[in-house]
Amino acid sequence: MQVQFNTRIILPSVYRSEKDGKPKAYLSTTVFSPQKYNLTPTAGVMPVEQIQAVLEQCADNAQEVEIQFVEQQTKFGTQMQIFQC
C-alpha cells in the first residue's frame, strides 16, 4: 500500500494552556475561503516532538512553513495530520 502526502505552505497559529499542571499547545491554521484546520503532528518522516516544535516556532514568529500532510474529518472538524515540515 502506498500513501500519498499532500504538500502545502501554511501559517500556523498556536494556543497554549495548562491541563493537569502540564503545558499543552493546540495548533491550527486557516486555509483558503477561510477554512480552519486543526493540526496534528503525527509520527512519520520526522519525530512528533520535532514537528510540534517547528510549528510552534513558526506560529510564534509568524513564519510560513511547508508541510506534508493527510487530511481527515473528525468530530472536532477537519484535521491535517502532519508527517513532515
C-alpha positions as a printed NumPy array, in Angstrom:
array([[  0.   ,   0.   ,   0.   ],
       [  1.318,   3.408,  -0.96 ],
       [  0.353,   6.598,   0.865],
       [  0.451,   9.899,  -0.953],
       [  1.004,  13.069,   1.048],
       [ -0.32 ,  16.495,   0.148],
       [  2.063,  19.458,   0.318],
       [  1.002,  22.964,   1.309],
       [  2.573,  26.118,   2.719],
       [  0.739,  27.278,   5.841],
       [  0.982,  29.935,   8.537],
       [  0.372,  28.042,  11.801],
       [ -1.087,  29.575,  14.952],
       [ -0.678,  28.229,  18.472],
       [ -2.837,  28.448,  21.6  ],
       [ -1.098,  27.473,  24.831],
       [ -2.742,  26.418,  28.085],
       [ -2.182,  24.111,  31.028],
       [ -4.042,  20.872,  31.649],
       [ -3.492,  18.97 ,  34.893],
       [ -0.458,  21.164,  35.594],
       [  1.197,  20.269,  32.283],
       [  1.685,  22.76 ,  29.43 ],
       [ -0.397,  21.972,  26.337],
       [ -0.18 ,  23.566,  22.88 ],
       [ -3.038,  23.481,  20.349],
       [ -2.089,  24.147,  16.725],
       [ -4.298,  25.333,  13.867],
       [ -4.164,  27.153,  10.532],
       [ -6.602,  28.925,   8.237],
       [ -6.595,  27.997,   4.553],
       [ -8.482,  29.373,   1.537],
       [-12.036,  30.584,   1.983],
       [-11.158,  30.859,   5.061],
       [-11.447,  27.384,   6.499],
       [ -9.796,  26.475,   9.775],
       [ -7.977,  23.155,  10.145],
       [ -6.711,  21.571,  13.347],
       [ -3.093,  20.444,  13.035],
       [ -1.954,  17.13 ,  14.485],
       [  1.738,  16.216,  14.369],
       [  1.968,  12.501,  13.527],
       [  4.91 ,  10.101,  13.605],
       [  6.339,   9.577,  10.16 ],
       [  9.291,  11.182,   8.407],
       [ 10.065,  13.402,  11.43 ],
       [  9.565,  12.774,  15.173],
       [  6.32 ,  14.194,  16.606],
       [  8.19 ,  16.429,  19.085],
       [ 10.252,  17.974,  16.288],
       [  7.169,  18.688,  14.13 ],
       [  5.422,  20.227,  17.164],
       [  8.442,  22.425,  17.929],
       [  8.792,  23.637,  14.324],
       [  5.081,  24.507,  14.056],
       [  5.075,  26.305,  17.415],
       [  8.183,  28.292,  16.484],
       [  6.686,  29.272,  13.119],
       [  3.447,  30.301,  14.842],
       [  5.343,  32.413,  17.395],
       [  7.418,  34.129,  14.685],
       [  4.591,  34.451,  12.104],
       [  6.587,  32.392,   9.602],
       [  5.119,  30.221,   6.864],
       [  6.144,  26.568,   6.733],
       [  5.733,  23.871,   4.099],
       [  4.115,  20.699,   5.406],
       [  3.348,  17.209,   4.149],
       [  0.023,  16.019,   5.474],
       [ -3.08 ,  13.883,   5.092],
       [ -6.498,  15.428,   5.607],
       [ -9.274,  13.767,   7.572],
       [-12.636,  14.657,   9.101],
       [-13.036,  14.276,  12.879],
       [-15.812,  15.148,  15.309],
       [-13.894,  18.375,  16.029],
       [-13.734,  19.401,  12.342],
       [-11.299,  18.916,   9.509],
       [ -7.796,  17.98 ,  10.61 ],
       [ -4.395,  17.865,   8.924],
       [ -2.171,  15.047,  10.172],
       [  1.345,  16.39 ,   9.573],
       [  4.175,  13.969,   8.804],
       [  6.925,  16.405,   7.814],
       [  7.626,  20.128,   7.798]])
